[in-house]
């Protein structure tokens, strides 16, 4: 539209150049803002945020992996120690999906893809052979878990 105004001599060459620079600045700010929104909407970050909310509210519970206490509450999603959460991925994923539904949104990706994103984004520790799940001995049980770094 600026070009059209210039062609019809509605604005001067100087006004055209000034407005064009301002328009590019606005476009740049919009693109920068959208890039930040996309970063904030990463599935791994959404998952971790919702998981933290569930843990903080008590709607999800992890047990100390060295505890002798073997009774698991309904809200049980895995174990923890000083540095990590050892999550039973299907259960944790299901709880985050349920919370998302309660909030009126759909969690955007399947569990296998989520685990890849969590690993790529540095939230979980891969096994020595590059896998996403570890075998943990806790309370006398062997359990397949995802080893998530505590934030």
XYZ file of N, CA, C and O in Angstrom, residues 10-137:
512
model
N 0.929 10.604 -3.456
C 0.239 10.977 -2.223
C 1.252 11.208 -1.105
O 0.999 11.988 -0.196
N 2.369 10.496 -1.184
C 3.459 10.702 -0.227
C 4.756 10.924 -1.001
O 4.900 10.490 -2.142
N 5.687 11.583 -0.358
C 6.980 11.867 -0.988
C 7.888 10.647 -0.886
O 7.607 9.711 -0.134
N 8.978 10.717 -1.622
C 9.975 9.645 -1.560
C 10.517 9.487 -0.144
O 10.688 8.370 0.350
N 10.765 10.615 0.517
C 11.274 10.597 1.893
C 10.243 9.961 2.844
O 10.600 9.133 3.691
N 8.972 10.343 2.708
C 7.925 9.753 3.548
C 7.811 8.245 3.295
O 7.632 7.457 4.223
N 7.929 7.869 2.011
C 7.879 6.447 1.646
C 8.991 5.677 2.354
O 8.747 4.643 2.970
N 10.210 6.200 2.282
C 11.353 5.531 2.916
C 11.178 5.450 4.428
O 11.467 4.418 5.044
N 10.725 6.534 5.045
C 10.538 6.567 6.495
C 9.473 5.550 6.925
O 9.671 4.779 7.873
N 8.344 5.538 6.248
C 7.257 4.612 6.584
C 7.670 3.159 6.334
O 7.300 2.260 7.096
N 8.431 2.942 5.296
C 8.893 1.597 4.974
C 9.796 1.053 6.089
O 9.655 -0.104 6.512
N 10.711 1.884 6.589
C 11.591 1.476 7.684
C 10.758 1.172 8.931
O 10.977 0.169 9.614
N 9.770 2.015 9.219
C 8.912 1.778 10.392
C 8.112 0.473 10.239
O 7.954 -0.278 11.204
N 7.642 0.224 9.027
C 6.876 -1.002 8.780
C 7.753 -2.242 8.996
O 7.322 -3.219 9.613
N 8.980 -2.184 8.510
C 9.892 -3.309 8.723
C 10.184 -3.504 10.201
O 10.286 -4.639 10.674
N 10.304 -2.424 10.954
C 10.516 -2.529 12.399
C 9.335 -3.230 13.075
O 9.516 -4.088 13.944
N 8.127 -2.845 12.679
C 6.920 -3.463 13.241
C 6.885 -4.950 12.885
O 6.630 -5.800 13.748
N 7.153 -5.282 11.613
C 7.164 -6.692 11.199
C 8.203 -7.485 11.987
O 7.948 -8.598 12.416
N 9.362 -6.897 12.191
C 10.420 -7.565 12.940
C 9.964 -7.849 14.375
O 10.177 -8.944 14.892
N 9.340 -6.868 15.009
C 8.870 -7.053 16.387
C 7.792 -8.140 16.466
O 7.767 -8.939 17.407
N 6.902 -8.183 15.471
C 5.854 -9.207 15.443
C 6.485 -10.590 15.290
O 6.136 -11.539 15.993
N 7.430 -10.723 14.379
C 8.105 -12.008 14.155
C 8.857 -12.435 15.411
O 8.801 -13.601 15.820
N 9.528 -11.489 16.050
C 10.269 -11.786 17.271
C 9.313 -12.266 18.372
O 9.589 -13.231 19.076
N 8.171 -11.601 18.493
C 7.172 -11.970 19.486
C 6.600 -13.362 19.206
O 6.428 -14.169 20.113
N 6.329 -13.653 17.934
C 5.795 -14.967 17.579
C 6.817 -16.065 17.840
O 6.461 -17.146 18.284
N 8.088 -15.770 17.585
C 9.134 -16.762 17.855
C 9.202 -17.071 19.345
O 9.371 -18.216 19.750
N 9.027 -16.038 20.182
C 9.041 -16.243 21.633
C 7.841 -17.091 22.051
O 7.969 -17.991 22.888
N 6.679 -16.835 21.448
C 5.474 -17.601 21.758
C 5.663 -19.063 21.380
O 5.303 -19.959 22.138
N 6.260 -19.310 20.213
C 6.509 -20.683 19.782
C 7.446 -21.363 20.770
O 7.242 -22.512 21.152
N 8.485 -20.662 21.224
C 9.424 -21.213 22.196
C 8.688 -21.579 23.484
O 8.918 -22.624 24.066
N 7.801 -20.699 23.942
C 7.053 -20.949 25.174
C 6.064 -22.093 25.014
O 5.667 -22.712 25.990
N 5.657 -22.363 23.780
C 4.672 -23.400 23.529
C 5.298 -24.743 23.179
O 4.624 -25.619 22.668
N 6.594 -24.900 23.454
C 7.244 -26.182 23.183
C 6.544 -27.252 24.016
O 6.285 -27.047 25.201
N 6.226 -28.388 23.396
C 5.538 -29.457 24.135
C 6.268 -29.861 25.421
O 5.636 -30.120 26.438
N 7.597 -29.898 25.376
C 8.341 -30.295 26.580
C 8.131 -29.291 27.701
O 7.974 -29.673 28.860
N 8.102 -28.003 27.365
C 7.910 -26.975 28.388
C 6.485 -26.989 28.932
O 6.267 -26.788 30.123
N 5.528 -27.245 28.057
C 4.133 -27.356 28.494
C 4.007 -28.535 29.467
O 3.413 -28.420 30.533
N 4.594 -29.674 29.088
C 4.528 -30.869 29.934
C 5.152 -30.611 31.302
O 4.543 -30.898 32.329
N 6.362 -30.061 31.305
C 7.065 -29.824 32.573
C 6.289 -28.840 33.441
O 6.151 -29.036 34.652
N 5.747 -27.802 32.832
C 4.976 -26.808 33.579
C 3.743 -27.443 34.235
O 3.469 -27.237 35.422
N 3.013 -28.234 33.459
C 1.812 -28.881 33.994
C 2.172 -29.946 35.036
O 1.492 -30.087 36.044
N 3.261 -30.664 34.795
C 3.712 -31.667 35.756
C 4.074 -31.010 37.085
O 3.679 -31.492 38.151
N 4.800 -29.902 37.031
C 5.157 -29.172 38.254
C 3.903 -28.703 38.992
O 3.827 -28.795 40.215
N 2.917 -28.220 38.251
C 1.659 -27.784 38.874
C 0.978 -28.958 39.578
O 0.458 -28.805 40.692
N 0.974 -30.115 38.939
C 0.362 -31.301 39.552
C 1.107 -31.710 40.822
O 0.484 -32.026 41.839
N 2.436 -31.692 40.777
C 3.230 -32.072 41.950
C 3.059 -31.065 43.085
O 2.878 -31.449 44.240
N 3.092 -29.768 42.756
C 2.966 -28.733 43.779
C 1.595 -28.749 44.442
O 1.467 -28.470 45.624
N 0.571 -29.094 43.673
C -0.783 -29.106 44.220
C -1.100 -30.405 44.969
O -2.141 -30.512 45.610
N -0.230 -31.407 44.835
C -0.496 -32.693 45.472
C -1.376 -33.611 44.647
O -1.723 -34.715 45.081
N -1.737 -33.170 43.447
C -2.556 -34.011 42.572
C -1.728 -35.126 41.941
O -2.281 -36.054 41.373
N -0.402 -34.977 42.003
C 0.523 -36.027 41.581
C 1.550 -36.181 42.691
O 1.943 -35.203 43.323
N 1.973 -37.421 42.941
C 2.871 -37.696 44.049
C 3.999 -38.615 43.580
O 3.766 -39.570 42.833
N 5.215 -38.314 44.054
C 6.336 -39.226 43.874
C 6.803 -39.670 45.258
O 6.733 -38.902 46.213
N 7.254 -40.897 45.343
C 7.762 -41.434 46.592
C 9.286 -41.449 46.556
O 9.883 -41.627 45.496
N 9.899 -41.293 47.718
C 11.356 -41.371 47.818
C 11.783 -42.765 47.374
O 11.267 -43.768 47.868
N 12.713 -42.834 46.429
C 13.083 -44.145 45.877
C 13.785 -45.046 46.889
O 13.821 -46.255 46.720
N 14.340 -44.463 47.947
C 15.033 -45.283 48.947
C 14.139 -45.626 50.134
O 14.550 -46.346 51.033
N 12.910 -45.160 50.114
C 11.983 -45.407 51.212
C 11.540 -46.873 51.232
O 11.428 -47.521 50.200
N 11.272 -47.349 52.407
C 10.737 -48.703 52.570
C 9.213 -48.705 52.412
O 8.588 -49.742 52.323
N 8.624 -47.524 52.410
C 7.174 -47.364 52.302
C 6.734 -47.850 50.923
O 7.161 -47.332 49.907
N 5.908 -48.859 50.866
C 5.575 -49.475 49.591
C 4.117 -49.278 49.185
O 3.680 -49.797 48.188
N 3.359 -48.538 49.968
C 1.964 -48.276 49.618
C 1.930 -47.053 48.709
O 2.412 -45.982 49.076
N 1.368 -47.245 47.534
C 1.349 -46.166 46.550
C -0.027 -45.498 46.539
O -1.036 -46.158 46.326
N -0.059 -44.178 46.743
C -1.344 -43.471 46.689
C -1.879 -43.421 45.252
O -1.144 -43.662 44.296
N -3.147 -43.090 45.113
C -3.762 -42.991 43.778
C -3.051 -41.987 42.885
O -3.040 -42.130 41.668
N -2.459 -40.972 43.491
C -1.815 -39.899 42.736
C -0.368 -40.233 42.359
O 0.348 -39.417 41.809
N 0.049 -41.450 42.630
C 1.432 -41.886 42.411
C 1.812 -41.850 40.931
O 1.116 -42.405 40.084
N 2.957 -41.186 40.625
C 3.451 -41.139 39.245
C 4.910 -41.587 39.128
O 5.460 -41.614 38.028
N 5.536 -41.918 40.265
C 6.920 -42.368 40.197
C 7.653 -42.123 41.502
O 7.042 -42.055 42.567
N 8.959 -41.985 41.379
C 9.824 -41.846 42.545
C 10.681 -40.587 42.412
O 10.686 -39.945 41.367
N 11.397 -40.282 43.474
C 12.335 -39.153 43.422
C 13.504 -39.418 44.355
O 13.425 -40.262 45.241
N 14.575 -38.711 44.099
C 15.679 -38.614 45.049
C 16.066 -37.142 45.076
O 15.281 -36.291 44.634
N 17.233 -36.843 45.543
C 17.641 -35.449 45.695
C 17.751 -34.713 44.347
O 17.461 -33.526 44.260
N 18.131 -35.426 43.299
C 18.420 -34.785 42.013
C 17.414 -35.052 40.901
O 17.335 -34.275 39.945
N 16.670 -36.146 40.987
C 15.830 -36.557 39.867
C 14.431 -36.981 40.294
O 14.217 -37.420 41.417
N 13.521 -36.878 39.320
C 12.236 -37.565 39.394
C 12.387 -38.787 38.503
O 12.965 -38.706 37.415
N 11.863 -39.917 38.950
C 11.862 -41.140 38.171
C 10.395 -41.417 37.852
O 9.688 -42.016 38.659
N 9.970 -40.936 36.708
C 8.548 -40.947 36.375
C 8.148 -42.186 35.602
O 8.839 -42.595 34.656
N 7.020 -42.750 35.990
C 6.398 -43.789 35.179
C 5.688 -43.024 34.077
O 4.660 -42.378 34.303
N 6.297 -43.050 32.913
C 5.925 -42.107 31.852
C 4.449 -42.176 31.458
O 3.816 -41.135 31.274
N 3.892 -43.377 31.338
C 2.474 -43.486 30.946
C 1.556 -42.814 31.959
O 0.591 -42.140 31.594
N 1.870 -42.995 33.237
C 1.020 -42.420 34.289
C 1.174 -40.899 34.328
O 0.178 -40.168 34.369
N 2.413 -40.413 34.299
C 2.647 -38.961 34.327
C 2.027 -38.294 33.100
O 1.367 -37.253 33.206
N 2.204 -38.901 31.948
C 1.637 -38.363 30.703
C 0.107 -38.319 30.790
O -0.512 -37.318 30.423
N -0.482 -39.388 31.302
C -1.946 -39.428 31.446
C -2.464 -38.343 32.375
O -3.504 -37.724 32.107
N -1.738 -38.085 33.463
C -2.174 -37.037 34.398
C -2.069 -35.654 33.753
O -2.938 -34.803 33.966
N -1.008 -35.428 32.967
C -0.866 -34.135 32.275
C -1.959 -33.995 31.218
O -2.541 -32.914 31.059
N -2.274 -35.073 30.522
C -3.375 -35.034 29.553
C -4.699 -34.691 30.243
O -5.476 -33.877 29.753
N -4.952 -35.321 31.386
C -6.199 -35.065 32.118
C -6.270 -33.610 32.568
O -7.324 -32.966 32.437
N -5.166 -33.076 33.081
C -5.139 -31.668 33.485
C -5.386 -30.763 32.281
O -6.144 -29.793 32.375
N -4.782 -31.094 31.165
C -4.986 -30.291 29.942
C -6.461 -30.285 29.552
O -7.016 -29.230 29.223
N -7.098 -31.457 29.588
C -8.533 -31.535 29.251
C -9.364 -30.693 30.201
O -10.291 -29.996 29.784
N -9.027 -30.738 31.501
C -9.741 -29.914 32.480
C -9.606 -28.431 32.152
O -10.512 -27.647 32.420
N -8.468 -28.059 31.592
C -8.209 -26.661 31.238
C -8.765 -26.309 29.861
O -8.588 -25.193 29.378
N -9.408 -27.276 29.207
C -10.034 -27.015 27.918
C -9.079 -27.054 26.742
O -9.389 -26.519 25.677
N -7.936 -27.712 26.912
C -6.986 -27.825 25.803
C -6.600 -29.282 25.624
O -6.780 -30.108 26.519
N -6.065 -29.581 24.472
C -5.600 -30.924 24.173
C -4.079 -30.905 24.226
O -3.455 -30.017 23.644
N -3.482 -31.857 24.943
C -2.023 -31.922 24.954
C -1.586 -32.297 23.547
O -2.081 -33.256 22.972
N -0.618 -31.548 22.977
C -0.392 -31.574 21.539
C 0.278 -32.800 20.922
O 0.185 -32.979 19.715
N 0.949 -33.652 21.688
C 1.694 -34.739 21.042
C 1.573 -36.048 21.810
O 1.221 -36.072 22.980
N 1.918 -37.134 21.113
C 1.885 -38.471 21.710
C 3.090 -38.651 22.638
O 4.082 -37.931 22.539
N 3.002 -39.640 23.509
C 4.026 -39.844 24.535
C 5.416 -40.117 23.947
O 6.419 -39.597 24.432
N 5.489 -40.917 22.898
C 6.794 -41.239 22.303
C 7.472 -39.969 21.777
O 8.670 -39.761 21.992
N 6.705 -39.129 21.124
C 7.249 -37.865 20.602
C 7.608 -36.935 21.750
O 8.634 -36.249 21.702
N 6.787 -36.920 22.799
C 7.085 -36.092 23.967
C 8.423 -36.485 24.586
O 9.240 -35.623 24.916
N 8.656 -37.784 24.746
C 9.916 -38.240 25.335
C 11.112 -37.782 24.502
O 12.137 -37.381 25.039
N 10.967 -37.815 23.193
C 12.045 -37.325 22.324
C 12.283 -35.838 22.559
O 13.421 -35.390 22.701
N 11.199 -35.053 22.643
C 11.323 -33.609 22.903
C 11.956 -33.350 24.273
O 12.812 -32.477 24.406
N 11.512 -34.095 25.280
C 12.071 -33.915 26.625
C 13.574 -34.203 26.636
O 14.351 -33.484 27.262
N 13.978 -35.238 25.921
C 15.404 -35.574 25.846
C 16.163 -34.503 25.063
O 17.211 -34.025 25.505
N 15.636 -34.110 23.920
C 16.300 -33.105 23.079
C 16.446 -31.769 23.806
O 17.423 -31.047 23.604
N 15.467 -31.442 24.643
C 15.478 -30.164 25.358
C 16.183 -30.248 26.714
O 16.205 -29.285 27.475
N 16.743 -31.417 27.037
C 17.559 -31.560 28.233
C 16.800 -31.753 29.537
O 17.369 -31.586 30.613
N 15.539 -32.136 29.458
C 14.757 -32.353 30.677
C 14.937 -33.755 31.246
O 14.761 -33.957 32.440
N 15.213 -34.732 30.383
C 15.402 -36.095 30.862
C 16.789 -36.595 30.478
O 17.400 -36.113 29.533
N 17.243 -37.579 31.248
C 18.563 -38.173 31.038
C 18.389 -39.422 30.181
O 17.588 -40.305 30.518
N 19.137 -39.500 29.105
C 19.096 -40.685 28.250
C 19.930 -41.811 28.875
O 20.824 -41.556 29.668
N 19.644 -43.027 28.473
C 20.440 -44.167 28.918
C 21.750 -44.179 28.139
O 21.910 -43.458 27.157
N 22.670 -45.032 28.559
C 23.971 -45.112 27.883
C 23.837 -45.535 26.421
O 24.676 -45.191 25.599
N 22.766 -46.250 26.081
C 22.572 -46.650 24.691
C 21.624 -45.708 23.939
O 21.169 -46.026 22.850
N 21.316 -44.557 24.528
C 20.504 -43.544 23.845
C 19.008 -43.662 24.044
O 18.245 -42.900 23.450
N 18.560 -44.591 24.868
C 17.123 -44.731 25.114
C 16.611 -43.693 26.099
O 17.399 -42.992 26.750
N 15.306 -43.613 26.205
C 14.685 -42.638 27.110
C 14.235 -43.237 28.433
O 13.945 -42.503 29.370
N 14.126 -44.570 28.515
C 13.644 -45.175 29.761
C 14.741 -45.977 30.448
O 15.537 -46.656 29.807
N 14.757 -45.856 31.762
C 15.720 -46.549 32.623
C 14.963 -47.590 33.431
O 13.766 -47.462 33.661
N 15.692 -48.593 33.900
C 15.117 -49.560 34.835
C 15.578 -49.144 36.227
O 16.760 -48.945 36.466
N 14.620 -48.972 37.113
C 14.901 -48.517 38.479
C 14.449 -49.583 39.470
O 13.359 -50.139 39.325
N 15.273 -49.829 40.474
C 14.859 -50.696 41.577
C 14.439 -49.762 42.706
O 15.237 -48.993 43.223
